[in-house]
XYZ file of C-alpha atoms in Angstrom:
516
model
C 16.426 17.973 -76.368
C 14.193 20.096 -73.787
C 11.811 22.272 -76.115
C 12.143 25.583 -74.639
C 9.027 27.173 -75.258
C 7.801 24.385 -73.284
C 9.478 25.835 -69.689
C 9.020 29.333 -71.073
C 5.418 28.918 -71.518
C 5.760 26.925 -67.863
C 7.885 29.623 -66.271
C 4.659 32.303 -67.019
C 1.595 29.716 -67.043
C 0.146 29.484 -62.653
C 0.383 33.929 -62.528
C -1.005 33.596 -66.359
C -3.971 30.788 -65.199
C -4.316 32.715 -62.217
C -5.106 35.718 -63.718
C -8.765 37.140 -63.605
C -8.389 38.744 -66.904
C -8.273 37.145 -70.125
C -4.819 35.556 -70.757
C -3.069 34.247 -73.456
C 0.727 33.183 -74.275
C 1.545 32.317 -77.874
C 5.138 31.983 -79.032
C 7.088 32.594 -82.453
C 6.336 35.056 -84.830
C 2.983 33.693 -86.278
C 1.562 34.002 -82.868
C 1.226 30.195 -82.276
C -1.022 29.804 -79.286
C 0.451 27.538 -76.511
C -1.559 28.380 -73.055
C -4.693 30.099 -72.793
C -6.288 30.274 -69.188
C -9.406 29.792 -68.338
C -11.268 33.317 -68.532
C -9.689 33.397 -72.027
C -11.255 30.562 -73.211
C -14.460 31.465 -71.196
C -15.386 34.231 -73.599
C -18.947 34.348 -74.691
C -17.295 34.171 -77.613
C -14.525 31.221 -77.021
C -14.739 27.141 -76.954
C -14.138 26.054 -73.608
C -10.606 24.548 -75.845
C -8.721 25.432 -78.525
C -7.268 24.167 -81.441
C -3.767 22.964 -81.144
C -1.125 25.092 -83.761
C -3.437 27.702 -84.146
C -2.511 30.733 -84.420
C -3.804 33.514 -82.394
C -4.942 36.145 -84.670
C -6.130 33.365 -86.848
C -8.803 32.697 -83.938
C -11.060 35.958 -84.541
C -11.996 37.129 -88.340
C -11.928 40.739 -88.689
C -8.643 40.998 -87.271
C -5.908 42.590 -89.125
C -5.364 45.086 -86.702
C -5.148 42.625 -83.823
C -2.459 40.906 -86.088
C -0.281 43.914 -86.920
C -0.281 45.201 -82.928
C 1.109 42.003 -82.429
C 3.362 42.307 -84.995
C 4.578 45.483 -83.739
C 5.516 44.380 -80.538
C 7.330 41.733 -80.951
C 9.603 43.182 -84.020
C 9.809 45.930 -81.609
C 9.338 44.207 -78.328
C 7.689 47.201 -76.194
C 4.389 47.088 -74.467
C 1.468 48.283 -76.848
C -2.477 48.199 -77.398
C -5.395 49.097 -79.745
C -8.511 49.552 -78.651
C -12.049 48.783 -79.644
C -11.556 46.015 -82.789
C -13.720 44.687 -84.144
C -13.419 41.172 -83.581
C -15.635 38.040 -84.223
C -15.315 34.398 -84.470
C -17.025 32.338 -87.759
C -20.772 31.948 -87.234
C -20.833 33.737 -83.595
C -21.277 36.896 -82.484
C -18.890 39.639 -83.165
C -17.539 41.856 -80.166
C -15.013 44.859 -79.495
C -12.375 44.415 -77.536
C -9.585 46.460 -75.870
C -6.731 44.624 -76.707
C -3.510 44.473 -74.430
C -0.084 43.332 -75.450
C 3.274 42.717 -74.213
C 6.873 40.741 -74.750
C 7.314 37.341 -72.893
C 11.176 36.902 -72.410
C 12.846 34.040 -71.000
C 15.021 33.763 -68.885
C 17.922 35.328 -70.440
C 15.680 38.239 -71.702
C 14.967 37.589 -74.513
C 11.861 38.240 -76.322
C 10.208 34.441 -77.322
C 7.286 35.381 -77.558
C 3.910 37.659 -76.412
C 1.872 37.910 -73.759
C -1.967 39.392 -74.828
C -4.739 39.873 -72.419
C -8.242 40.710 -73.901
C -11.247 43.779 -72.086
C -14.206 43.079 -73.703
C -15.281 46.387 -75.043
C -18.453 45.796 -75.920
C -21.087 47.527 -74.413
C -18.997 51.227 -74.859
C -18.613 50.904 -78.423
C -22.602 50.315 -77.703
C -23.502 53.170 -75.947
C -21.954 54.647 -78.625
C -22.980 54.254 -81.717
C -25.942 54.913 -79.341
C -24.917 58.328 -78.968
C -23.267 58.641 -82.111
C -27.449 58.138 -83.106
C -29.288 60.359 -81.432
C -27.568 62.438 -82.453
C -28.232 62.123 -85.829
C -32.207 61.846 -85.123
C -32.364 65.731 -83.224
C -30.557 66.623 -86.784
C -33.231 65.094 -88.279
C -36.158 66.577 -86.591
C -34.474 70.012 -86.789
C -33.743 69.565 -90.354
C -37.780 68.597 -90.145
C -38.424 71.517 -87.715
C -37.424 73.726 -89.921
C -38.674 72.002 -93.670
C -42.465 72.354 -91.823
C -41.812 76.004 -90.736
C -40.847 77.331 -94.223
C -43.455 76.035 -96.119
C -45.564 77.488 -92.897
C -44.364 80.814 -93.885
C -45.754 80.934 -97.141
C -49.288 80.960 -95.069
C -49.308 85.095 -94.582
C -51.607 84.668 -91.457
C -49.095 82.300 -89.035
C -45.994 83.439 -90.628
C -44.969 85.553 -87.856
C -45.716 82.238 -85.511
C -44.459 79.647 -87.070
C -41.269 81.946 -87.047
C -41.383 82.159 -83.051
C -42.433 78.517 -82.426
C -39.064 77.719 -84.734
C -37.243 79.969 -83.045
C -38.317 78.752 -79.254
C -37.406 75.341 -80.659
C -33.862 76.461 -81.373
C -33.274 78.221 -77.733
C -34.109 74.923 -76.207
C -31.330 73.029 -78.584
C -28.470 71.826 -76.796
C -26.416 71.737 -81.037
C -25.522 75.072 -81.896
C -28.002 75.597 -85.157
C -26.982 78.057 -87.422
C -28.922 79.120 -91.095
C -28.118 81.152 -94.105
C -30.240 82.422 -97.232
C -29.492 81.538 -100.506
C -27.351 84.225 -100.674
C -25.206 83.541 -98.107
C -26.725 85.983 -95.471
C -27.646 84.632 -91.909
C -30.625 84.224 -90.929
C -30.589 83.242 -87.327
C -28.358 81.220 -84.621
C -29.967 80.019 -81.808
C -28.901 80.921 -78.066
C -25.967 76.849 -77.947
C -24.627 78.198 -81.784
C -23.408 82.045 -81.130
C -22.348 80.146 -77.099
C -20.905 77.160 -78.619
C -18.781 79.509 -81.377
C -18.891 82.771 -79.196
C -20.545 84.571 -81.002
C -21.587 88.006 -79.598
C -25.089 89.570 -80.115
C -28.388 88.760 -81.296
C -28.454 88.605 -85.066
C -24.622 87.745 -85.859
C -23.405 87.999 -89.189
C -21.369 86.161 -91.970
C -18.785 88.874 -90.305
C -18.235 87.088 -87.315
C -17.952 83.339 -88.948
C -15.128 84.671 -91.057
C -13.229 86.078 -87.618
C -14.294 82.545 -85.652
C -10.614 80.661 -85.707
C -11.840 77.266 -87.649
C -8.461 74.789 -88.115
C -8.595 71.080 -88.596
C -6.957 68.536 -85.918
C -3.271 68.722 -88.179
C -3.564 73.012 -86.559
C -3.674 74.007 -90.481
C -6.305 76.873 -90.707
C -9.954 75.916 -92.046
C -11.577 78.527 -93.996
C -15.699 78.719 -93.270
C -17.133 80.062 -96.091
C -15.065 78.070 -98.570
C -14.758 75.468 -96.805
C -17.910 74.629 -94.835
C -21.059 77.102 -96.168
C -19.835 76.662 -100.102
C -20.282 73.626 -99.663
C -23.740 72.995 -97.820
C -24.985 76.726 -100.026
C -24.269 73.857 -103.221
C -26.396 71.276 -101.487
C -23.737 68.828 -100.372
C -25.056 66.961 -97.560
C -22.737 66.095 -94.381
C -23.570 65.013 -90.655
C -20.410 64.182 -88.298
C -17.737 63.709 -91.052
C -16.028 66.391 -90.048
C -14.284 67.229 -86.497
C -12.272 70.789 -86.640
C -11.210 72.840 -84.323
C -11.931 76.505 -82.731
C -9.933 78.277 -80.653
C -11.795 80.593 -78.316
C -10.094 84.696 -77.863
C -11.111 82.867 -73.947
C -7.595 80.711 -75.001
C -9.420 77.417 -74.269
C -10.154 75.517 -77.470
C -13.511 73.459 -78.038
C -13.612 69.873 -80.332
C -15.467 70.791 -83.165
C -18.294 68.530 -85.476
C -19.932 70.342 -88.066
C -23.229 68.818 -90.278
C -25.348 70.232 -92.493
C -28.110 70.279 -94.697
C -29.904 72.714 -97.358
C -34.069 72.499 -97.323
C -34.811 73.885 -101.496
C -37.647 75.064 -102.616
C -40.358 74.131 -104.907
C -37.753 74.500 -108.082
C -35.045 71.784 -106.562
C -32.686 75.664 -105.809
C -30.809 75.677 -102.049
C -34.098 77.633 -99.823
C -31.949 78.077 -96.608
C -28.298 75.969 -95.923
C -28.273 74.526 -91.813
C -25.224 74.107 -90.650
C -24.751 72.832 -86.642
C -22.178 72.468 -84.313
C -21.582 69.202 -82.052
C -19.643 69.793 -79.078
C -17.759 66.421 -78.734
C -15.290 68.548 -75.934
C -15.605 66.547 -72.793
C -16.472 62.567 -74.794
C -12.339 63.612 -76.813
C -10.947 64.979 -72.965
C -12.346 61.625 -71.493
C -11.077 59.559 -74.424
C -7.392 60.961 -73.823
C -7.842 60.096 -69.958
C -9.388 56.894 -70.989
C -6.117 56.293 -72.119
C -3.841 57.985 -70.039
C -5.896 55.687 -67.253
C -4.663 52.228 -69.396
C -1.551 52.609 -70.192
C -1.001 53.318 -66.419
C -2.773 50.152 -66.098
C -0.780 48.444 -68.170
C 2.881 49.714 -66.919
C 1.301 48.739 -63.142
C 0.470 45.419 -63.901
C 3.477 44.644 -66.322
C 5.917 46.164 -63.136
C 4.117 44.803 -60.338
C 4.461 41.131 -62.912
C 8.086 42.453 -63.671
C 8.645 42.339 -59.252
C 7.975 38.979 -58.954
C 9.741 37.443 -61.897
C 12.852 39.145 -60.719
C 12.390 38.100 -57.329
C 11.989 34.400 -58.118
C 14.630 34.278 -60.960
C 16.779 35.124 -57.483
C 15.108 32.325 -56.267
C 16.156 29.684 -58.882
C 19.339 30.370 -59.047
C 19.810 30.540 -55.379
C 21.218 34.292 -55.103
C 21.330 35.262 -51.902
C 20.218 31.455 -49.908
C 19.424 33.082 -47.225
C 16.343 36.277 -48.278
C 14.683 33.543 -49.566
C 11.657 34.594 -47.354
C 12.020 37.322 -48.195
C 12.029 36.771 -51.870
C 8.631 34.742 -52.136
C 6.634 37.048 -49.625
C 7.792 39.992 -52.359
C 6.237 37.457 -54.713
C 3.205 36.565 -53.022
C 2.952 40.739 -53.070
C 3.249 41.595 -55.779
C 0.750 38.703 -57.493
C -1.845 39.452 -55.015
C -0.914 43.068 -55.826
C -2.125 42.161 -59.865
C -5.120 39.907 -58.141
C -6.725 43.267 -56.637
C -5.901 44.654 -60.197
C -7.656 42.212 -62.460
C -10.752 42.123 -59.819
C -10.986 46.136 -59.712
C -11.035 45.508 -63.426
C -13.506 43.462 -63.501
C -15.677 44.873 -61.366
C -15.682 47.882 -63.522
C -16.218 45.691 -66.551
C -19.300 44.498 -65.005
C -20.407 47.368 -63.405
C -20.394 49.037 -67.331
C -21.958 46.232 -68.492
C -25.498 47.671 -66.131
C -24.763 44.671 -63.103
C -24.277 44.048 -59.841
C -21.515 43.646 -58.027
C -21.576 39.606 -56.983
C -21.161 39.537 -52.573
C -20.871 36.905 -50.684
C -22.311 37.585 -47.695
C -21.935 37.516 -43.497
C -21.460 39.077 -40.553
C -19.926 41.092 -40.300
C -18.487 44.293 -38.075
C -18.239 47.001 -40.301
C -16.108 48.998 -36.875
C -13.430 46.488 -37.238
C -13.684 46.116 -40.976
C -12.591 50.054 -40.100
C -9.937 49.317 -37.528
C -7.944 47.002 -39.898
C -7.934 49.511 -43.286
C -6.644 52.004 -40.796
C -3.857 49.310 -39.400
C -3.090 48.500 -43.171
C -2.362 51.457 -44.914
C -0.145 52.993 -40.658
C 2.783 51.273 -42.474
C 2.188 53.598 -44.747
C 0.913 56.541 -43.211
C 2.062 56.725 -39.617
C -1.190 56.855 -38.090
C -2.620 59.779 -39.321
C -6.132 57.247 -40.252
C -8.468 57.350 -36.433
C -11.061 55.850 -35.986
C -14.078 57.531 -34.360
C -17.245 56.537 -33.335
C -19.005 53.364 -32.582
C -17.514 51.305 -31.130
C -19.119 47.918 -32.718
C -21.779 48.021 -35.790
C -22.999 45.199 -37.134
C -25.002 43.493 -40.036
C -25.032 41.312 -42.522
C -22.509 42.400 -45.413
C -19.112 41.745 -48.134
C -16.752 41.840 -45.856
C -14.461 41.755 -48.706
C -16.089 44.214 -50.940
C -16.688 46.482 -48.025
C -12.607 46.834 -46.512
C -11.244 47.606 -50.833
C -14.491 50.395 -50.257
C -13.221 51.530 -47.132
C -9.543 51.366 -48.018
C -10.171 53.325 -51.221
C -11.785 56.131 -50.152
C -8.979 56.217 -47.006
C -6.216 56.336 -49.415
C -7.591 58.943 -51.879
C -8.188 60.659 -48.365
C -4.457 60.558 -47.399
C -3.305 61.315 -51.539
C -5.575 64.528 -51.993
C -6.004 65.691 -48.964
C -3.507 68.471 -47.405
C -0.179 67.206 -46.513
C 0.433 65.505 -43.144
C -2.948 66.451 -41.810
C -5.516 63.232 -40.611
C -8.135 61.766 -42.504
C -11.164 60.551 -39.988
C -12.774 57.515 -40.275
C -16.633 57.855 -38.615
C -18.301 54.900 -38.148
C -22.122 55.532 -36.697
C -25.912 54.287 -36.373
C -29.542 54.619 -37.096
C -32.265 51.985 -36.581
C -32.205 50.426 -40.383
C -28.725 51.560 -41.148
C -24.515 52.071 -40.852
C -22.889 54.948 -42.088
C -18.132 54.382 -42.155
C -17.708 58.441 -43.000
C -14.067 59.156 -44.782
C -13.364 63.125 -44.260
C -9.936 64.674 -45.168
C -8.553 68.108 -44.716
C -7.155 70.767 -47.615
C -8.548 71.470 -51.528
C -12.049 70.782 -52.473
C -13.532 68.947 -55.267
C -14.578 71.129 -58.094
C -18.338 71.176 -58.520
C -18.030 69.898 -62.231
C -16.259 67.041 -61.140
C -17.971 66.175 -58.287
C -20.745 65.506 -60.860
C -19.129 63.138 -62.634
C -16.713 61.209 -60.389
C -17.868 58.609 -59.659
C -17.736 56.772 -63.752
C -15.567 54.835 -64.875
C -12.008 55.902 -66.175
C -12.636 60.747 -64.610
C -10.773 62.297 -62.190
C -10.451 64.991 -61.306
C -9.277 67.631 -62.881
C -7.013 68.692 -60.200
C -5.214 65.718 -59.855
C -4.676 65.847 -63.175
C -2.636 69.067 -63.577
C -1.139 67.914 -60.022
C 0.688 64.554 -61.633
C -0.903 62.031 -59.233
C -0.893 58.638 -60.795
C -4.759 56.795 -60.645
C -6.410 54.980 -62.667
C -10.161 56.389 -62.202
C -11.607 53.187 -61.151
C -12.057 53.166 -57.231
C -15.019 55.708 -56.762
C -16.677 53.320 -59.758
C -15.671 50.466 -57.573
C -17.202 51.698 -54.308
C -20.411 53.431 -55.327
C -21.365 50.219 -57.707
C -19.820 48.303 -53.468
C -22.888 50.674 -51.952
C -25.675 49.995 -54.967
C -24.487 45.870 -54.513
C -25.588 46.547 -51.225
C -28.597 48.300 -50.992
C -26.882 50.962 -50.425
C -25.374 55.144 -51.814
C -22.662 56.959 -51.506
C -22.200 60.516 -50.814
C -20.084 63.457 -51.519
C -20.037 66.346 -49.686
C -16.179 69.201 -50.510
C -15.991 72.799 -49.262
C -12.913 74.929 -48.570
C -14.827 75.732 -45.292
C -15.201 71.990 -44.611
C -13.497 69.916 -46.237
C -14.069 66.704 -47.871
C -16.129 64.195 -47.063
C -17.401 60.752 -48.899
C -20.557 58.801 -46.245
C -20.722 54.863 -47.128
C -24.552 54.268 -46.462
C -24.941 51.071 -45.645
C -28.420 48.339 -44.690
C -28.043 46.870 -41.927
C -29.153 43.684 -43.581
C -28.394 44.014 -47.142
C -29.408 40.218 -48.050
C -32.699 42.175 -49.530
C -31.163 43.286 -51.815
C -29.598 40.530 -54.033
C -30.414 40.051 -57.325
C -31.772 35.964 -57.857
C -29.668 33.737 -59.002
C-alpha cells in the first residue's frame, strides 16, 4: 500500500526545500523527522545529514520546552511558538532558538504531523545577558562607593567632602538609589530614584515610600516597608530578582526591578541599607512588540502558504479546468511573497548579528529602479506616487536590494501618510553621490520614535495605536542596505513639512564591500 506520509511529505517538500528559513517536517506524535531542508541542516550545530527515523526533540540536549511545544501543537492543532529556547548537540556548542511550529495537514485537512522552523536568537540572548551583567557591575560599583563613603566619614576632616562626592556620583547614576539608616529612616535618594518613583522634594521620607503604589506582577498590592525594606534591613541581599509594577499618580505604569544590600559596621551590624530601582518598562514594551511581530510574521507566513496550497489543491482535483493559469499565477505570487518574507527575516537576523548585507553589485540606473517600484505600487494605490528629479542616475549598486529598500520606504509613506495625499520620490545626483528621497504629508513621527525607528521589531506608537499591521523590520532592512552600500538613511519629520526618508549612496559601492 502507498505510504500516506510519503505522499504528504512529497506535497510539502518543494516549498520547504526552497525556504531560506531552517525548516523540517515531522510525522506522528513521536515527531519523527521525515524531511529537513538545507537551511536546517546548515545550522552551526547540525550535521549535513540527519539519521533516519530520528525524533526531532532527540536531536538536541535540553529540549524539554521544545518537546512540550511540539506535543501541544500536535494535540491542539494550532500554531504556537517558543522564544529563546536553549538547545545544543552532544559534543557541540549550544545555541538559542525561537521555534515556530504549525500543523502539517493532508489533503483532507487532517493533521498528520508538524512544520517546524527554527530562528537562531543566540545573539539576542547574549546581548540581554551582557546588559544584565552591566547592571550588576553598576550595582557593585555603587555599593563599593557607598562603603568607601561611610569609611571616609569616620575621619572628621573629610566627612563633608566625602558626602559631597558620594552625592555627586549618585546624582549622575541612571539607576534609582535609596539609602536607609539602621532604623529605617531615609538617608538620601538620588535624582534618578526620585524621578522613577515620582517622589517630590529633595528629602523624601519613609511616608513618601508608603504612599507609592507598588504592586506585584499579578496586580496584588506590595507593601514596600514589609516586603522590601525589611528584607534589606535584615541583611538579606537580593539582585534583579524582584520585578514589580509601580502605578504612578499620572496614570503611567512602570516596570521596576528591585535589588538591595547592606553596609555593616565593624561589629557586623547593619549600618546602612541600600535599595536600587531599575526601570525596565521600555525593555518589556520592546519584548511585547517583538512577540506581537513574531505572531504576525507566523500568521502571514501561514496565510500565504495556505493560499498557495488551496490553489494547488484546486489544480490537483481539476476544478475548474479553465482557471489553471490563474491558479498557477496565484501559487507563484504566494511563493514569491513567502520568499520575500524569508529573505527579510534572514537579512534582519544577519544585521542583528553585526554583519553587513551581501550585495550582488552591477551597473544600474536608480531612476529606473524607482520607476519600477512606482509601477508596482500603482496597481494597488492608483497613481499616488510621483517621480521627480534626474532623468537618469547610474552607479554600481545592487539593483535588487535597492528596489526592496525604495519599495519599503514608498509603501510606508502610503500606509502612514495622509489618506489620499501624493507620495513624492525625488532622485538627485552630485559629483560622487546619489540621493533618493521619499516624502509624504501627514502626522509627523514623534521625536522619541525617530531615535529608535531603525531597530528591529520597533514600530511607532501611533502605528501600534492605529492598528496598522507591520513587522517592524522594513526600516531595519533599509538601514542595513544603505550601510552595505557605504551610504546612510536619514529621517526628517515635522507637522509643517511632512516626513522625508532619504537614502544617500556613493556612486560606486564596490570599495565598501567586506573582503570575501
